[in-house]
PDB file of C-alpha atoms in Angstrom:
ATOM      1  CA  MET K   1      -9.376   9.133  10.134  1.00  0.00           C
ATOM      2  CA  THR K   2      -9.505   7.891   5.825  1.00  0.00           C
ATOM      3  CA  HIS K   3     -10.857   4.696   5.116  1.00  0.00           C
ATOM      4  CA  THR K   4      -9.795   2.554   2.712  1.00  0.00           C
ATOM      5  CA  LEU K   5     -11.732   0.487  -0.018  1.00  0.00           C
ATOM      6  CA  ILE K   6     -10.650  -2.515  -1.788  1.00  0.00           C
ATOM      7  CA  GLN K   7     -12.133  -4.547  -4.478  1.00  0.00           C
ATOM      8  CA  PHE K   8     -12.201  -7.572  -4.861  1.00  0.00           C
ATOM      9  CA  ASP K   9     -13.203  -9.344  -8.372  1.00  0.00           C
ATOM     10  CA  PHE K  10     -12.653 -12.613  -9.953  1.00  0.00           C
ATOM     11  CA  PRO K  11     -13.785 -15.663 -12.615  1.00  0.00           C
ATOM     12  CA  TYR K  12     -16.456 -17.927 -10.441  1.00  0.00           C
ATOM     13  CA  SER K  13     -18.738 -20.525 -11.257  1.00  0.00           C
ATOM     14  CA  GLY K  14     -21.236 -20.746  -8.489  1.00  0.00           C
ATOM     15  CA  PRO K  15     -23.183 -21.392  -7.123  1.00  0.00           C
ATOM     16  CA  TRP K  16     -25.218 -18.623  -7.018  1.00  0.00           C
ATOM     17  CA  GLY K  17     -26.936 -16.595  -4.703  1.00  0.00           C
ATOM     18  CA  ASP K  18     -28.978 -18.863  -2.250  1.00  0.00           C
ATOM     19  CA  GLU K  19     -26.954 -21.455  -2.080  1.00  0.00           C
ATOM     20  CA  MET K  20     -23.889 -18.701  -2.146  1.00  0.00           C
ATOM     21  CA  ALA K  21     -25.316 -18.249   0.741  1.00  0.00           C
ATOM     22  CA  GLU K  22     -25.853 -21.322   2.424  1.00  0.00           C
ATOM     23  CA  ALA K  23     -22.277 -22.502   1.395  1.00  0.00           C
ATOM     24  CA  MET K  24     -20.491 -19.557   2.349  1.00  0.00           C
ATOM     25  CA  VAL K  25     -21.550 -18.440   5.534  1.00  0.00           C
ATOM     26  CA  GLY K  26     -18.752 -19.772   7.495  1.00  0.00           C
ATOM     27  CA  LEU K  27     -16.955 -17.540   5.725  1.00  0.00           C
ATOM     28  CA  ALA K  28     -18.676 -14.600   6.109  1.00  0.00           C
ATOM     29  CA  GLN K  29     -19.080 -14.758  10.268  1.00  0.00           C
ATOM     30  CA  ASP K  30     -14.765 -15.244   9.802  1.00  0.00           C
ATOM     31  CA  ILE K  31     -14.721 -11.988   7.662  1.00  0.00           C
ATOM     32  CA  ALA K  32     -16.574 -10.377   9.975  1.00  0.00           C
ATOM     33  CA  GLY K  33     -14.432 -10.539  12.833  1.00  0.00           C
ATOM     34  CA  GLU K  34     -11.708  -9.605  10.723  1.00  0.00           C
ATOM     35  CA  ASP K  35      -9.114  -6.539  11.683  1.00  0.00           C
ATOM     36  CA  GLY K  36     -10.352  -3.705  10.893  1.00  0.00           C
ATOM     37  CA  LEU K  37     -13.159  -4.663   8.225  1.00  0.00           C
ATOM     38  CA  VAL K  38     -15.478  -1.777   8.548  1.00  0.00           C
ATOM     39  CA  TRP K  39     -18.116  -3.370   6.438  1.00  0.00           C
ATOM     40  CA  LYS K  40     -18.215  -6.182   3.166  1.00  0.00           C
ATOM     41  CA  VAL K  41     -21.027  -6.016   0.016  1.00  0.00           C
ATOM     42  CA  TRP K  42     -20.629  -9.285  -1.454  1.00  0.00           C
ATOM     43  CA  THR K  43     -21.026  -9.659  -5.515  1.00  0.00           C
ATOM     44  CA  GLU K  44     -22.064 -11.669  -7.331  1.00  0.00           C
ATOM     45  CA  ASN K  45     -22.616 -11.995 -12.220  1.00  0.00           C
ATOM     46  CA  ARG K  46     -24.357 -14.937 -13.333  1.00  0.00           C
ATOM     47  CA  ASP K  47     -23.848 -13.708 -17.117  1.00  0.00           C
ATOM     48  CA  GLU K  48     -20.215 -12.949 -16.607  1.00  0.00           C
ATOM     49  CA  GLY K  49     -18.965 -15.420 -14.129  1.00  0.00           C
ATOM     50  CA  ARG K  50     -17.419 -13.214 -11.949  1.00  0.00           C
ATOM     51  CA  ALA K  51     -18.167 -12.798  -7.942  1.00  0.00           C
ATOM     52  CA  GLY K  52     -16.031 -10.268  -5.555  1.00  0.00           C
ATOM     53  CA  GLY K  53     -16.457  -8.435  -2.749  1.00  0.00           C
ATOM     54  CA  VAL K  54     -16.056  -4.232  -2.234  1.00  0.00           C
ATOM     55  CA  TYR K  55     -14.581  -4.171   1.355  1.00  0.00           C
ATOM     56  CA  VAL K  56     -14.157  -1.207   3.348  1.00  0.00           C
ATOM     57  CA  PHE K  57     -11.376  -0.496   6.247  1.00  0.00           C
ATOM     58  CA  THR K  58     -10.275   1.761   8.447  1.00  0.00           C
ATOM     59  CA  SER K  59      -6.618   1.855   7.742  1.00  0.00           C
ATOM     60  CA  ARG K  60      -4.515   1.100   4.831  1.00  0.00           C
ATOM     61  CA  SER K  61      -2.412  -1.106   7.069  1.00  0.00           C
ATOM     62  CA  ALA K  62      -5.616  -4.236   7.345  1.00  0.00           C
ATOM     63  CA  ALA K  63      -6.646  -3.160   4.250  1.00  0.00           C
ATOM     64  CA  GLU K  64      -3.116  -4.214   3.362  1.00  0.00           C
ATOM     65  CA  ALA K  65      -2.981  -7.479   5.242  1.00  0.00           C
ATOM     66  CA  TYR K  66      -6.617  -8.578   3.684  1.00  0.00           C
ATOM     67  CA  ARG K  67      -5.362  -8.131   0.740  1.00  0.00           C
ATOM     68  CA  ASP K  68      -2.893 -10.360   1.297  1.00  0.00           C
ATOM     69  CA  LYS K  69      -4.165 -13.341   3.259  1.00  0.00           C
ATOM     70  CA  HIS K  70      -7.431 -12.956   0.871  1.00  0.00           C
ATOM     71  CA  THR K  71      -5.917 -13.312  -2.134  1.00  0.00           C
ATOM     72  CA  GLU K  72      -3.941 -16.011  -0.641  1.00  0.00           C
ATOM     73  CA  ARG K  73      -7.120 -17.928  -0.076  1.00  0.00           C
ATOM     74  CA  LEU K  74      -8.403 -17.536  -3.086  1.00  0.00           C
ATOM     75  CA  ALA K  75      -5.797 -19.161  -4.873  1.00  0.00           C
ATOM     76  CA  ALA K  76      -5.836 -21.970  -2.940  1.00  0.00           C
ATOM     77  CA  PHE K  77      -9.479 -22.400  -3.662  1.00  0.00           C
ATOM     78  CA  GLY K  78      -8.179 -22.503  -7.706  1.00  0.00           C
ATOM     79  CA  ILE K  79      -8.505 -18.846  -8.962  1.00  0.00           C
ATOM     80  CA  THR K  80      -6.712 -17.438 -11.112  1.00  0.00           C
ATOM     81  CA  GLY K  81      -7.951 -13.214 -12.585  1.00  0.00           C
ATOM     82  CA  ILE K  82      -8.028 -12.037  -9.536  1.00  0.00           C
ATOM     83  CA  ASN K  83      -8.242  -8.412  -8.702  1.00  0.00           C
ATOM     84  CA  ALA K  84      -7.633  -6.177  -6.151  1.00  0.00           C
ATOM     85  CA  LEU K  85      -8.205  -3.298  -6.705  1.00  0.00           C
ATOM     86  CA  MET K  86      -7.129  -0.441  -3.026  1.00  0.00           C
ATOM     87  CA  PHE K  87      -8.384   3.181  -2.698  1.00  0.00           C
ATOM     88  CA  ASP K  88      -8.754   6.057  -0.331  1.00  0.00           C
ATOM     89  CA  VAL K  89     -12.022   7.096   0.828  1.00  0.00           C
ATOM     90  CA  ASN K  90     -12.770  10.968  -0.572  1.00  0.00           C
ATOM     91  CA  GLU K  91     -14.513  11.010   2.922  1.00  0.00           C
ATOM     92  CA  ALA K  92     -16.573  14.277   2.005  1.00  0.00           C
ATOM     93  CA  LEU K  93     -17.719  13.561  -1.152  1.00  0.00           C
ATOM     94  CA  SER K  94     -18.891  10.313  -0.366  1.00  0.00           C
ATOM     95  CA  LYS K  95     -20.965  11.718   3.156  1.00  0.00           C
ATOM     96  CA  THR K  96     -22.681  14.113   0.138  1.00  0.00           C
ATOM     97  CA  THR K  97     -24.113  10.901  -1.863  1.00  0.00           C
ATOM     98  CA  ARG K  98     -24.735   8.853   1.883  1.00  0.00           C
ATOM     99  CA  ALA K  99     -22.036   6.704   2.160  1.00  0.00           C
ATOM    100  CA  PRO K 100     -22.384   4.764   5.227  1.00  0.00           C
ATOM    101  CA  LEU K 101     -18.752   4.759   7.184  1.00  0.00           C
TER     102      LEU K 101
ATOM    103  CA  MET H   1     -35.106  -6.648  -3.499  1.00  0.00           C
ATOM    104  CA  THR H   2     -32.028  -7.669  -4.992  1.00  0.00           C
ATOM    105  CA  HIS H   3     -29.557  -3.956  -4.683  1.00  0.00           C
ATOM    106  CA  THR H   4     -26.432  -3.792  -7.455  1.00  0.00           C
ATOM    107  CA  LEU H   5     -23.712  -2.638  -7.676  1.00  0.00           C
ATOM    108  CA  ILE H   6     -21.224  -0.832  -9.460  1.00  0.00           C
ATOM    109  CA  GLN H   7     -17.241  -0.521  -9.843  1.00  0.00           C
ATOM    110  CA  PHE H   8     -16.105   2.609 -11.061  1.00  0.00           C
ATOM    111  CA  ASP H   9     -13.030   3.217 -11.600  1.00  0.00           C
ATOM    112  CA  PHE H  10     -10.876   4.674 -14.282  1.00  0.00           C
ATOM    113  CA  PRO H  11      -7.075   7.391 -14.626  1.00  0.00           C
ATOM    114  CA  TYR H  12      -7.103  10.731 -13.316  1.00  0.00           C
ATOM    115  CA  SER H  13      -4.036  13.374 -12.532  1.00  0.00           C
ATOM    116  CA  GLY H  14      -6.293  14.772  -9.885  1.00  0.00           C
ATOM    117  CA  PRO H  15      -6.522  17.441  -7.840  1.00  0.00           C
ATOM    118  CA  TRP H  16      -6.942  14.953  -4.401  1.00  0.00           C
ATOM    119  CA  GLY H  17      -7.838  14.513  -1.539  1.00  0.00           C
ATOM    120  CA  ASP H  18     -10.064  18.535  -0.024  1.00  0.00           C
ATOM    121  CA  GLU H  19      -9.212  19.772  -3.576  1.00  0.00           C
ATOM    122  CA  MET H  20     -11.137  16.836  -4.718  1.00  0.00           C
ATOM    123  CA  ALA H  21     -13.972  17.824  -2.520  1.00  0.00           C
ATOM    124  CA  GLU H  22     -14.022  21.150  -3.116  1.00  0.00           C
ATOM    125  CA  ALA H  23     -14.040  20.577  -7.203  1.00  0.00           C
ATOM    126  CA  MET H  24     -16.561  18.540  -7.200  1.00  0.00           C
ATOM    127  CA  VAL H  25     -18.383  19.124  -4.312  1.00  0.00           C
ATOM    128  CA  GLY H  26     -21.404  20.118  -7.307  1.00  0.00           C
ATOM    129  CA  LEU H  27     -20.792  17.078  -8.910  1.00  0.00           C
ATOM    130  CA  ALA H  28     -21.674  14.619  -5.968  1.00  0.00           C
ATOM    131  CA  GLN H  29     -24.829  17.140  -4.603  1.00  0.00           C
ATOM    132  CA  ASP H  30     -26.013  16.009  -7.919  1.00  0.00           C
ATOM    133  CA  ILE H  31     -25.267  12.152  -7.512  1.00  0.00           C
ATOM    134  CA  ALA H  32     -26.723  12.499  -4.361  1.00  0.00           C
ATOM    135  CA  GLY H  33     -30.162  12.720  -6.328  1.00  0.00           C
ATOM    136  CA  GLU H  34     -30.264   9.777  -8.792  1.00  0.00           C
ATOM    137  CA  ASP H  35     -33.506   7.430  -9.407  1.00  0.00           C
ATOM    138  CA  GLY H  36     -32.358   4.609  -7.364  1.00  0.00           C
ATOM    139  CA  LEU H  37     -28.717   5.220  -5.461  1.00  0.00           C
ATOM    140  CA  VAL H  38     -28.485   4.687  -2.250  1.00  0.00           C
ATOM    141  CA  TRP H  39     -25.387   5.629  -1.230  1.00  0.00           C
ATOM    142  CA  LYS H  40     -21.861   5.888  -3.229  1.00  0.00           C
ATOM    143  CA  VAL H  41     -18.481   5.506  -1.904  1.00  0.00           C
ATOM    144  CA  TRP H  42     -15.590   8.283  -3.902  1.00  0.00           C
ATOM    145  CA  THR H  43     -12.720   6.654  -4.212  1.00  0.00           C
ATOM    146  CA  GLU H  44      -9.118   7.513  -5.523  1.00  0.00           C
ATOM    147  CA  ASN H  45      -5.607   6.890  -5.392  1.00  0.00           C
ATOM    148  CA  ARG H  46      -2.857   9.094  -5.956  1.00  0.00           C
ATOM    149  CA  ASP H  47      -0.207   6.963  -6.326  1.00  0.00           C
ATOM    150  CA  GLU H  48      -1.746   5.062  -9.010  1.00  0.00           C
ATOM    151  CA  GLY H  49      -3.299   7.834 -10.739  1.00  0.00           C
ATOM    152  CA  ARG H  50      -6.346   6.060 -10.140  1.00  0.00           C
ATOM    153  CA  ALA H  51      -9.776   7.607  -9.169  1.00  0.00           C
ATOM    154  CA  GLY H  52     -13.698   6.122  -9.482  1.00  0.00           C
ATOM    155  CA  GLY H  53     -16.457   5.598  -6.851  1.00  0.00           C
ATOM    156  CA  VAL H  54     -18.533   1.960  -6.013  1.00  0.00           C
ATOM    157  CA  TYR H  55     -22.031   2.714  -5.977  1.00  0.00           C
ATOM    158  CA  VAL H  56     -25.072   0.838  -4.756  1.00  0.00           C
ATOM    159  CA  PHE H  57     -28.563   1.556  -6.625  1.00  0.00           C
ATOM    160  CA  THR H  58     -32.395  -0.250  -5.624  1.00  0.00           C
ATOM    161  CA  SER H  59     -32.519  -1.898  -9.017  1.00  0.00           C
ATOM    162  CA  ARG H  60     -30.579  -3.437 -12.178  1.00  0.00           C
ATOM    163  CA  SER H  61     -32.460  -1.414 -14.764  1.00  0.00           C
ATOM    164  CA  ALA H  62     -31.383   1.619 -12.256  1.00  0.00           C
ATOM    165  CA  ALA H  63     -27.178   0.686 -12.450  1.00  0.00           C
ATOM    166  CA  GLU H  64     -27.307   0.589 -16.093  1.00  0.00           C
ATOM    167  CA  ALA H  65     -29.563   3.952 -16.677  1.00  0.00           C
ATOM    168  CA  TYR H  66     -26.921   5.579 -14.223  1.00  0.00           C
ATOM    169  CA  ARG H  67     -23.226   3.747 -15.606  1.00  0.00           C
ATOM    170  CA  ASP H  68     -24.842   4.720 -19.209  1.00  0.00           C
ATOM    171  CA  LYS H  69     -25.352   9.006 -18.236  1.00  0.00           C
ATOM    172  CA  HIS H  70     -21.587   8.118 -15.673  1.00  0.00           C
ATOM    173  CA  THR H  71     -19.849   6.736 -18.827  1.00  0.00           C
ATOM    174  CA  GLU H  72     -20.878  10.002 -21.018  1.00  0.00           C
ATOM    175  CA  ARG H  73     -19.887  11.657 -18.670  1.00  0.00           C
ATOM    176  CA  LEU H  74     -16.636  11.130 -17.487  1.00  0.00           C
ATOM    177  CA  ALA H  75     -15.740  10.653 -22.024  1.00  0.00           C
ATOM    178  CA  ALA H  76     -16.758  14.603 -22.380  1.00  0.00           C
ATOM    179  CA  PHE H  77     -14.207  15.621 -19.724  1.00  0.00           C
ATOM    180  CA  GLY H  78     -11.538  13.310 -21.602  1.00  0.00           C
ATOM    181  CA  ILE H  79     -11.569   9.867 -19.732  1.00  0.00           C
ATOM    182  CA  THR H  80     -10.848   6.835 -21.296  1.00  0.00           C
ATOM    183  CA  GLY H  81     -10.449   3.865 -19.900  1.00  0.00           C
ATOM    184  CA  ILE H  82     -13.338   3.772 -17.890  1.00  0.00           C
ATOM    185  CA  ASN H  83     -13.625   0.234 -16.161  1.00  0.00           C
ATOM    186  CA  ALA H  84     -17.199  -0.043 -14.794  1.00  0.00           C
ATOM    187  CA  LEU H  85     -18.552  -4.023 -13.473  1.00  0.00           C
ATOM    188  CA  MET H  86     -21.767  -4.556 -12.168  1.00  0.00           C
ATOM    189  CA  PHE H  87     -23.047  -6.892  -9.992  1.00  0.00           C
ATOM    190  CA  ASP H  88     -25.635  -7.716  -7.851  1.00  0.00           C
ATOM    191  CA  VAL H  89     -25.454  -8.016  -4.508  1.00  0.00           C
ATOM    192  CA  ASN H  90     -25.620 -10.692  -2.006  1.00  0.00           C
ATOM    193  CA  GLU H  91     -28.181 -10.052   0.147  1.00  0.00           C
ATOM    194  CA  ALA H  92     -27.059 -12.529   2.604  1.00  0.00           C
ATOM    195  CA  LEU H  93     -23.817 -12.405   2.594  1.00  0.00           C
ATOM    196  CA  SER H  94     -23.854  -9.043   3.300  1.00  0.00           C
ATOM    197  CA  LYS H  95     -25.905  -8.662   5.540  1.00  0.00           C
ATOM    198  CA  THR H  96     -23.126 -11.522   7.841  1.00  0.00           C
ATOM    199  CA  THR H  97     -21.198  -8.532   7.542  1.00  0.00           C
ATOM    200  CA  ARG H  98     -22.400  -6.052   7.898  1.00  0.00           C
ATOM    201  CA  ALA H  99     -22.579  -4.154   4.775  1.00  0.00           C
ATOM    202  CA  PRO H 100     -25.102  -1.645   4.930  1.00  0.00           C
ATOM    203  CA  LEU H 101     -27.708  -2.391   2.182  1.00  0.00           C
TER     204      LEU H 101
END
């Protein structure tokens, strides 16, 4: 199986850290149930005013469906300037560098 | 502990897939030994002619040292147009979405 990875990042003005976690726990629980999601790392950069996430999915089709859904959701939050880059995972090289897939 | 994540991506013209893995196994073994590296997922997108990786480090200082080293290495390969975005990991939200850290 080839996994598909998405890098999402976008302008974001907080809340950060523990407050971000409190504000978004419901969203995180919802995302945890997405079809085909292996895992998501949640990312934040206060200095640059950006946040996002890195996702691994079991298939390209699942990743594309999520990318479209999440882009629409972010836009509904008023977020613009969204980067959503999609890649195939090189499984052999990732195994060598201990990537959990 | 707060982990630090780096998204690297850059223009790349191959080799891809199994041939990429054969060509870069030595580099992957070297990267596996980097100070503070938890894991790296290797990424490739043939259609868009891009490749890169997503890294998790145990500290910001380790991530910054690697970012500088890898950027210089890629430049020495003649690669330009390198994106290297650094983020703190939101640990609580990432745990909810099964991120392995």
